[in-house]
Short mmCIF file of C-alpha atoms in Angstrom, two decimals:
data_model
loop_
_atom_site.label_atom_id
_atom_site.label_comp_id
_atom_site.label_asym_id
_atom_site.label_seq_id
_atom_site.Cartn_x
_atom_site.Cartn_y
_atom_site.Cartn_z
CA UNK A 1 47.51 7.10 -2.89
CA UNK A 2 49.54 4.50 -4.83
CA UNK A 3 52.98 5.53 -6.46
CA UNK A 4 53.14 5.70 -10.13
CA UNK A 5 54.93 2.49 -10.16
CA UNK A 6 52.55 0.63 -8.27
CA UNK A 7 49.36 2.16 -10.66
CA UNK A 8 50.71 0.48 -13.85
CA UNK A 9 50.55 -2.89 -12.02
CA UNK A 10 47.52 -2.58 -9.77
CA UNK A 11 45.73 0.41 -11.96
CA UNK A 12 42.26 0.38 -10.64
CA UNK A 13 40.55 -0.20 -7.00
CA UNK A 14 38.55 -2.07 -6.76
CA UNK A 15 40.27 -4.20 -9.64
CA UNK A 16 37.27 -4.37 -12.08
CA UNK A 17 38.66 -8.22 -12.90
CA UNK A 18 35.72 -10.64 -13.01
CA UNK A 19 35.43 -13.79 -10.83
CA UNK A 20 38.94 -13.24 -9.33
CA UNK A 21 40.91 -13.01 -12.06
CA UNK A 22 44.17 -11.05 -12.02
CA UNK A 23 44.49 -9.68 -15.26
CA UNK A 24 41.15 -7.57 -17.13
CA UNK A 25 38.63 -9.07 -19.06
CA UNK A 26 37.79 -8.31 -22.55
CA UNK A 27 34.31 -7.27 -22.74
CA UNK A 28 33.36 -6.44 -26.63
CA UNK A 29 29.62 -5.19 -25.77
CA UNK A 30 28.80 -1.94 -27.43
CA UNK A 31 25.43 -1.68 -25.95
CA UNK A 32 24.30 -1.94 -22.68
CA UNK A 33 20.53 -2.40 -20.73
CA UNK A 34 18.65 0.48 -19.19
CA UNK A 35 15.72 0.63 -17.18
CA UNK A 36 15.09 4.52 -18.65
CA UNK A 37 16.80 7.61 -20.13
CA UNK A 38 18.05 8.50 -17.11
CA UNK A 39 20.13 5.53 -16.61
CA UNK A 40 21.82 5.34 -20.19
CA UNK A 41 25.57 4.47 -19.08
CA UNK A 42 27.15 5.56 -22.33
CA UNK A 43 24.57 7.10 -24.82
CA UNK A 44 25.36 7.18 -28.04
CA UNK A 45 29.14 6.66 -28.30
CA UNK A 46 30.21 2.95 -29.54
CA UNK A 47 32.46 3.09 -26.27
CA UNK A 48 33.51 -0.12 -24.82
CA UNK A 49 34.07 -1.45 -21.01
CA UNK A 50 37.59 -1.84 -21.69
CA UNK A 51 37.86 1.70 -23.76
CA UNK A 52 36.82 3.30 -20.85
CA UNK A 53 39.04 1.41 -18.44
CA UNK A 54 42.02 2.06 -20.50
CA UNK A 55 41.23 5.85 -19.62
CA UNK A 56 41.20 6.15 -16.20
CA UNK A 57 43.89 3.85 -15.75
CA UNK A 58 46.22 6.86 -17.73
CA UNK A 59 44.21 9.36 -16.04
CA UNK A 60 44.93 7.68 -12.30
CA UNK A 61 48.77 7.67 -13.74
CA UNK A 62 48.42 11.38 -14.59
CA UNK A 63 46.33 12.23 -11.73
CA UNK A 64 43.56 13.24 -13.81
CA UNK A 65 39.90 13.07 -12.93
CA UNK A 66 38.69 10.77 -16.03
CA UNK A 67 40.19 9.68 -19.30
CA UNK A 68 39.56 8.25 -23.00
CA UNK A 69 41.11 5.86 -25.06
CA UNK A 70 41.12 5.78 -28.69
CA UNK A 71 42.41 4.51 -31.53
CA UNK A 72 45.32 7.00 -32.40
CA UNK A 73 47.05 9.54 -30.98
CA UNK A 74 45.44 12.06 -33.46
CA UNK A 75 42.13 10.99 -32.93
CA UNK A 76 42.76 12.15 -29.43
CA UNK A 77 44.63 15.46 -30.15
CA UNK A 78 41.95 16.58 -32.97
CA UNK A 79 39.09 15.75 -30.05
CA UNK A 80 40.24 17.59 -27.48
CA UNK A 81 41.32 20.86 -29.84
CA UNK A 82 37.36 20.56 -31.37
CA UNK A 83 35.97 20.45 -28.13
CA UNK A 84 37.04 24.00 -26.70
CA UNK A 85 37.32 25.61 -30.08
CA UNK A 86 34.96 26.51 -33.34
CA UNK A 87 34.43 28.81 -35.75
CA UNK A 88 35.84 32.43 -35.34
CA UNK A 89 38.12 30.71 -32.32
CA UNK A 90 42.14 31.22 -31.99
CA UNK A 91 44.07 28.76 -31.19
CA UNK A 92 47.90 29.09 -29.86
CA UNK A 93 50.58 26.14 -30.34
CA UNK A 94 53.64 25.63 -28.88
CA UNK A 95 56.11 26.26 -32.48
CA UNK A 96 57.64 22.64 -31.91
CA UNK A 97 55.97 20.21 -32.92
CA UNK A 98 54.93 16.65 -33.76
CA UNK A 99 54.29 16.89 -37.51
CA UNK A 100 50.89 15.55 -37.49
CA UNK A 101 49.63 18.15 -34.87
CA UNK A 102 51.31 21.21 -37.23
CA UNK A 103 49.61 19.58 -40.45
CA UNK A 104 46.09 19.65 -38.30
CA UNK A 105 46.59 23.09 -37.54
CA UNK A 106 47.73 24.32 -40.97
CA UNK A 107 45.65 22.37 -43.21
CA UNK A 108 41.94 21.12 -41.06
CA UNK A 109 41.77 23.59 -38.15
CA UNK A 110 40.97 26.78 -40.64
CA UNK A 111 38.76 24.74 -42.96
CA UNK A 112 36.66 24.91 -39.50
CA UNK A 113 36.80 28.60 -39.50
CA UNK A 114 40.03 28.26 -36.74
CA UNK A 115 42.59 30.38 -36.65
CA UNK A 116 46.03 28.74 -35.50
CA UNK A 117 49.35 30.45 -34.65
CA UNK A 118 52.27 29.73 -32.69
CA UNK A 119 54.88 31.18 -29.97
CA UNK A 120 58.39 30.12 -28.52
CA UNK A 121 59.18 28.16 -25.71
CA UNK A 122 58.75 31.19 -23.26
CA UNK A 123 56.04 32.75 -20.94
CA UNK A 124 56.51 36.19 -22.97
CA UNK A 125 56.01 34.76 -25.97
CA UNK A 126 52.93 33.05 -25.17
CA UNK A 127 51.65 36.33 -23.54
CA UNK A 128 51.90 38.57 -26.79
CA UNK A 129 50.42 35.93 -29.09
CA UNK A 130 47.35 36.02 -27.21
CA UNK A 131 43.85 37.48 -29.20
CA UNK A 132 40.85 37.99 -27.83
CA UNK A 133 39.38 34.68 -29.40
CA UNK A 134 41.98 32.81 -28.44
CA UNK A 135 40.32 29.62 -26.75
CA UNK A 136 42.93 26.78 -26.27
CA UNK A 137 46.96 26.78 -25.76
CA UNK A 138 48.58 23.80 -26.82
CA UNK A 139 51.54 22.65 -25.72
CA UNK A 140 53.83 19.81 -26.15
CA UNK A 141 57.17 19.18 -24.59
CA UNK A 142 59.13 17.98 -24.70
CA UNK A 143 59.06 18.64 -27.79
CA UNK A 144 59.77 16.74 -31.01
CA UNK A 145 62.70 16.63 -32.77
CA UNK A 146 64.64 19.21 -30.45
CA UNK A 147 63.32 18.15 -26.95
CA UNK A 148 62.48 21.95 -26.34
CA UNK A 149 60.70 22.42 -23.19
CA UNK A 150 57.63 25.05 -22.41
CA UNK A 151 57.13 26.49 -18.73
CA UNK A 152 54.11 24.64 -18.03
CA UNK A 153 52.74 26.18 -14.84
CA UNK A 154 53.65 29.54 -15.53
CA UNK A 155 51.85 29.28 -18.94
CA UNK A 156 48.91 27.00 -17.18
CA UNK A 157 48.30 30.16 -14.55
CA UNK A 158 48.59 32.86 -17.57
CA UNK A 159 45.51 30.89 -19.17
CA UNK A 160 43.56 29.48 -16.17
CA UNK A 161 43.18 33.93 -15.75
CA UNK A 162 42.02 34.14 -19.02
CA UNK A 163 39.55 31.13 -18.91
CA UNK A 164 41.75 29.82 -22.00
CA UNK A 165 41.54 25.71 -21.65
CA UNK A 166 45.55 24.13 -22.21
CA UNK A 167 46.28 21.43 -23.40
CA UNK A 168 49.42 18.97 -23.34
CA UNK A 169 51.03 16.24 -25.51
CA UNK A 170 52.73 14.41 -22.93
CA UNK A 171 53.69 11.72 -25.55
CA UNK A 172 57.70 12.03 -25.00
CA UNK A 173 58.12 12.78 -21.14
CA UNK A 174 54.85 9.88 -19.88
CA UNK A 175 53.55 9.89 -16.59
CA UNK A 176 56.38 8.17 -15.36
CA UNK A 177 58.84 11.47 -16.18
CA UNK A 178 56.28 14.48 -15.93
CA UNK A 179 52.87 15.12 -14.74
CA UNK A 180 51.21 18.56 -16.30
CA UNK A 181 47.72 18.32 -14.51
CA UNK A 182 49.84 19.08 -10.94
CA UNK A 183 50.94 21.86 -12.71
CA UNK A 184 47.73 23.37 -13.72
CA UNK A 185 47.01 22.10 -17.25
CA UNK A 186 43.77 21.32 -18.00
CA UNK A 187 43.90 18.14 -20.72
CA UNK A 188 46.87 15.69 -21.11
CA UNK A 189 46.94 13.92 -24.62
CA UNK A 190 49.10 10.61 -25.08
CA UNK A 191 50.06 9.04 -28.47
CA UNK A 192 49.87 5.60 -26.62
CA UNK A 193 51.26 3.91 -29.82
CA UNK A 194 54.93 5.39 -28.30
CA UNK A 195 56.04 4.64 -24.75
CA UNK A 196 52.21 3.40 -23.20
CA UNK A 197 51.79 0.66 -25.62
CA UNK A 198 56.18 0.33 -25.90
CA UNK A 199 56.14 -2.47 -27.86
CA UNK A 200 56.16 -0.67 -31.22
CA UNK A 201 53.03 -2.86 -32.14
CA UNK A 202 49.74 -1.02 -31.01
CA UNK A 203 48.52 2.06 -31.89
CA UNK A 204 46.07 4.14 -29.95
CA UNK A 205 45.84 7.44 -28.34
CA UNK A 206 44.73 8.75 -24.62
CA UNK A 207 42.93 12.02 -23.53
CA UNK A 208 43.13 12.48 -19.55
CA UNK A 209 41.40 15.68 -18.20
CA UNK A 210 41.65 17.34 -14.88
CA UNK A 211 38.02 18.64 -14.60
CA UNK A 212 35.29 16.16 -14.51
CA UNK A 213 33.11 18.51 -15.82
CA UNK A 214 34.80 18.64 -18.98
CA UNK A 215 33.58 14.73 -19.94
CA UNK A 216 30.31 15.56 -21.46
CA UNK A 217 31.58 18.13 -24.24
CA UNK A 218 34.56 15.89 -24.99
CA UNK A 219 32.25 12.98 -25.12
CA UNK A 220 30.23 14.75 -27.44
CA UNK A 221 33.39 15.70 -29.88
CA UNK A 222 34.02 11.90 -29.78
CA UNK A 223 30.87 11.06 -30.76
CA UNK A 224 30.89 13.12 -33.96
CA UNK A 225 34.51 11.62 -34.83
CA UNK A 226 34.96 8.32 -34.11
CA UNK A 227 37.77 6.89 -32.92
CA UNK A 228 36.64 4.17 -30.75
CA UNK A 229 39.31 1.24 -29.67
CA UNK A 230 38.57 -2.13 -30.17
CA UNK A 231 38.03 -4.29 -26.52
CA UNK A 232 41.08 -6.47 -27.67
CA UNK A 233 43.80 -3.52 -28.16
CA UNK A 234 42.30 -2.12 -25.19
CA UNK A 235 43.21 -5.34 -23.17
CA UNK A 236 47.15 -5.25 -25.11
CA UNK A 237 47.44 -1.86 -23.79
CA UNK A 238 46.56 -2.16 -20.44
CA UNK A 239 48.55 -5.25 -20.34
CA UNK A 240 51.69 -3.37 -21.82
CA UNK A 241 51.09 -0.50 -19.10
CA UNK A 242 52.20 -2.77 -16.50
CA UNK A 243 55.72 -2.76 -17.02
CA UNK A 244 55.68 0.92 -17.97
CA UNK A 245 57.62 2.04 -15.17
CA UNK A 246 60.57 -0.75 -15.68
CA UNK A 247 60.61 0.30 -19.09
CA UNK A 248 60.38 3.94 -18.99
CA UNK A 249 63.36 3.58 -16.21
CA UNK A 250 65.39 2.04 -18.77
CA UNK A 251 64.80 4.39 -21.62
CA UNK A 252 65.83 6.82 -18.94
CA UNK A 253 68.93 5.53 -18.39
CA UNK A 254 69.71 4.79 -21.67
CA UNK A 255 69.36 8.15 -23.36
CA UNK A 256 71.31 9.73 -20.84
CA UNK A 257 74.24 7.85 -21.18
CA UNK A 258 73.94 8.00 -25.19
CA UNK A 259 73.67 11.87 -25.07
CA UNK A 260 76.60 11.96 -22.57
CA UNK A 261 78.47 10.02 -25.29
CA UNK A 262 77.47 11.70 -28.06
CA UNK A 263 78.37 14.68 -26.64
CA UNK A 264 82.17 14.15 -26.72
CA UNK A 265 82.12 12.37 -30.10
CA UNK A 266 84.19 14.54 -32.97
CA UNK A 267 81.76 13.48 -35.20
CA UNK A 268 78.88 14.84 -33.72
CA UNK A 269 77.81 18.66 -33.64
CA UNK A 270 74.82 19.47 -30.82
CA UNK A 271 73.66 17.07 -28.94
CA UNK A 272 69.37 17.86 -27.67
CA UNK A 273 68.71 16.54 -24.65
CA UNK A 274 67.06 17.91 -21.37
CA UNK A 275 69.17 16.11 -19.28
CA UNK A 276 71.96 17.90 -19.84
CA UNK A 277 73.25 20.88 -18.32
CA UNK A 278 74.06 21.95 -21.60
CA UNK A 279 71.10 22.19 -23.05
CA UNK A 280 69.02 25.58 -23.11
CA UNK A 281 65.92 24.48 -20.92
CA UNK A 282 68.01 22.19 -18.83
CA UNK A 283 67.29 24.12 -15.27
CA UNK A 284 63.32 24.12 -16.52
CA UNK A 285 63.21 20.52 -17.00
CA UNK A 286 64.89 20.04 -13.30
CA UNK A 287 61.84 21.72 -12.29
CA UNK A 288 58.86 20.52 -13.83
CA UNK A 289 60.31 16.54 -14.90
CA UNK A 290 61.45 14.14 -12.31
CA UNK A 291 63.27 12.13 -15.00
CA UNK A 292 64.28 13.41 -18.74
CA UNK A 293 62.97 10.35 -21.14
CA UNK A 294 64.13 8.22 -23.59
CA UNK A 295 64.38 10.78 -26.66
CA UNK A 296 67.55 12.33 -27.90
CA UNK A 297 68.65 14.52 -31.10
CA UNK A 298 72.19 15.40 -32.38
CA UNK A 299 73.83 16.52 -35.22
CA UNK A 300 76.08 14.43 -37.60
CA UNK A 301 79.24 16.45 -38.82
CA UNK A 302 79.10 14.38 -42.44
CA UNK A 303 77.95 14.50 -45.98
CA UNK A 304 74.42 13.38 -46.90
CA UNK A 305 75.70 10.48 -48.51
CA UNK A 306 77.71 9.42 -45.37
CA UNK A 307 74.51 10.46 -43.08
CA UNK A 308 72.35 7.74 -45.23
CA UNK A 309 75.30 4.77 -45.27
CA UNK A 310 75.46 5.41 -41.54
CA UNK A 311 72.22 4.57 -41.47
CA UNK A 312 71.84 1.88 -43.50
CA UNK A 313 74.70 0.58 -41.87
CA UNK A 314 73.14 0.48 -38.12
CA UNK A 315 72.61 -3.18 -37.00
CA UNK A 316 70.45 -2.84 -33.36
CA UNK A 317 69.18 0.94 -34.07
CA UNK A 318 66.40 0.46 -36.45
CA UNK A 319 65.56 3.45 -38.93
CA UNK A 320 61.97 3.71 -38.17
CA UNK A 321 59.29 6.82 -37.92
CA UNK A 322 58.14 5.67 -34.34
CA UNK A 323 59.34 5.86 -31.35
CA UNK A 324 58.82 4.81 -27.06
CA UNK A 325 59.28 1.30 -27.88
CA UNK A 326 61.36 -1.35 -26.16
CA UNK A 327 63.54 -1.38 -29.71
CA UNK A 328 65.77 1.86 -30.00
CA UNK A 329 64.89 3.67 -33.46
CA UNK A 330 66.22 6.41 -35.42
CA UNK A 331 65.07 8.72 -38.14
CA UNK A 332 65.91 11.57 -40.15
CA UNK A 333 63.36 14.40 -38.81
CA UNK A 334 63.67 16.44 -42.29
CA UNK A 335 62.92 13.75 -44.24
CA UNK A 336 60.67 11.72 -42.21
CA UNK A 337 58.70 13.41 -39.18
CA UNK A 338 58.79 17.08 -40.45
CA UNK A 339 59.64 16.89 -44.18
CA UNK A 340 55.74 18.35 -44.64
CA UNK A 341 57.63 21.77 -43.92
CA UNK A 342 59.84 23.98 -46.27
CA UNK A 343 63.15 24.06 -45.88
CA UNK A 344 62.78 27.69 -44.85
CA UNK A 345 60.80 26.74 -42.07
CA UNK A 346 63.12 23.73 -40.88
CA UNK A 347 65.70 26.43 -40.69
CA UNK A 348 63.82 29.16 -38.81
CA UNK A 349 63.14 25.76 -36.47
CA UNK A 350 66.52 25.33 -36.05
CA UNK A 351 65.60 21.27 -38.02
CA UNK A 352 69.43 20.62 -39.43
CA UNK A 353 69.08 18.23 -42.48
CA UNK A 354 71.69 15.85 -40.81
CA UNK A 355 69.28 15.76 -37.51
CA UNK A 356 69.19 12.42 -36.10
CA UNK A 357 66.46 11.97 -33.97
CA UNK A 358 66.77 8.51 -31.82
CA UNK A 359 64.53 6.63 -29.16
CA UNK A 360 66.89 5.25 -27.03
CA UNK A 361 65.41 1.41 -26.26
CA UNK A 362 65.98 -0.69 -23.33
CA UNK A 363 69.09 -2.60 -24.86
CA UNK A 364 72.57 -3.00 -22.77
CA UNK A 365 73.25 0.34 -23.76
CA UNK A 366 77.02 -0.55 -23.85
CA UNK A 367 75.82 -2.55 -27.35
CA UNK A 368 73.57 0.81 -28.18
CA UNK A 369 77.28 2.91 -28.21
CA UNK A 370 78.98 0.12 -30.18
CA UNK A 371 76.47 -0.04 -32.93
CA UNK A 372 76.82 3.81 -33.47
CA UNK A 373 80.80 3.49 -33.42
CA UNK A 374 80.98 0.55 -36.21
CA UNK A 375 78.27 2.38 -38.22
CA UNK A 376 80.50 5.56 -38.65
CA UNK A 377 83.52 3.40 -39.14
CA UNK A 378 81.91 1.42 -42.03
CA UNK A 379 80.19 4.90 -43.11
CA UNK A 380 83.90 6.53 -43.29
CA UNK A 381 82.51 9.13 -40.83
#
């Protein structure tokens, strides 16, 4: 078996390249010969060579049995939720989360007849916010903006005795920092526009189960929403995974040292990152991550005003909503990622309004701490 490393370069034995080539081809059919219906390769889902490709590449990085690309990371969230739960079904969420997941389970899930509810970062909670109907856990950590993590193989037994299906944004950590299928979860999702793509300039999404068996019903889901990738974006991400691991070591290093810094600034409050020992679920990250990512929150000690001209006056950290690419970015979670929720509920989150929430890039970090430092100065921080 290949390291991690190794799989983003050489991804796929035998290569699948055509006529010796070293990189893939880009194969745009959408329909494909058979002989009779026994031998339809992909019935009735526009799915492409390279769409299909793109998924087990991730799902050999995850150590997965089979994957699917498509074209967000919603598209693959939404799939994987509607293909182990319907009408009259619970489902249980991790309480941090990406705000696109959180408006899916407030606002579409119960116009399906789903119930949706959510527990703490703990195996306890978890345990008492279980029904009867309760079909699919879903997890993501870490987890955005606060980098909380969730015990994922104590939570992954808990439901595996239950016959509950779990599922796993694995968006922030990639394969490259934590694995949740060797821990027992069932379905890895990926918002590929972040760190798999990491160029800030191609969006698409990856589902990776552990259970072969499990391809037919999510097929089906997939065929009833959509979300094919085009051949060509396919190609651009496959190409980008290549240097995953040389990026994702970067953005590794990177945030580190920035939360280490941050940490001892005057002007800034907590500092959320699972790399250090100071934060809450630092010992459960040691144990389930090999590496702690590229994502970091802290708290500003300043005015709104001064919070926005630091901001504005940032020169290498963009203020952007993404994040995972090879540009460090910054945003405002409470106005930006999570300002869909009341203020009430930012607060019970523990979502300060001057939360910072930045992807640390692969810059000379050295230029990453400067940039902060003259955009306090100039913000009279």
């Amino acid at each position: 078996m290949k390291n991690t490393g190794t799989l983003c370069v050489h991804p796929l034995e035998p290569s699948g390249t055509l006529d010796g080539a070293v990189t893939a081809a880009v194969m745009p059919a959408v329909a494909y010969a058979y002989t009779d219906t026994d031998t339809l390769r992909y019935p009735g889902f526009y799915s492409t060579y390279n769409q299909l490709r793109l998924g087990q590449i991730v799902a050999n990085l995850e150590k997965g049995s089979w994957g699917m690309a498509y074209s967000s990371g919603m598209a693959a969230i939404s799939t994987a939720i509607l293909s182990f739960a319907q009408q009259g079904d619970h489902v249980l969420f991790s309480r941090d989360l990406y705000g696109g997941t959180w408006k899916l389970a407030e606002q579409e899930l119960p116009k399906r007849g789903i119930r949706c509810s959510y527990a703490g970062n703990t195996l306890a909670e978890f345990e008492a916010h279980l029904e009867k109907h309760t079909k699919v856990i879903y997890l993501e950590t870490p987890a955005n903006p606060l980098l909380s993590i969730v015990p994922l193989k104590a939570i992954a037994s808990l439901a595996a005795s239950k016959g509950i299906v779990t599922i796993v944004d694995n968006t922030f950590a990639t394969p490259l920092n934590q694995q949740p299928l060797l821990l027992g979860i069932d379905i890895v999702i990926h918002s590929g526009t972040k760190y798999l793509g990491g160029h800030n300039d191609l969006p698409f999404g990856v589902l990776v189960s552990a259970h072969a068996e499990h391809r037919d019903r999510i097929m089906d889901t997939a065929k009833m929403y959509g979300g094919s990738l085009a051949p060509q974006e396919c190609y651009l991400a496959e190409r980008s995974l290549k240097t995953l691991a040389l990026r994702v070591q970067q953005h590794n290093a990177n945030a580190l040292s920035l939360a280490e810094y941050l940490s001892v600034c005057p002007e800034v409050g907590q500092v959320f990152y699972p790399g250090l020992p100071t934060h809450r679920d630092y010992q459960l990250a040691c144990d389930q991550m090999t590496a702690f990512g590229g994502m970091l929150s802290f708290e500003l000690n300043t005015t709104p005003d001064k919070l926005n001209a630091f901001l504005g006056h940032l020169e290498l950290i963009r203020p952007a909503l993404s994040l995972g690419g090879v540009e460090s970015l910054i945003c405002q979670p409470s106005t930006t990622s999570h300002r869909a929720l009341s203020a009430a509920a930012r607060q019970e989150l523990g979502i300060a309004d001057n939360l910072l929430r930045l992807s640390a890039g692969i810059e000379d970090v050295a230029d990453l701490r400067a940039d902060i430092e003259q955009a306090m100065r100039r913000a009279g921080i």
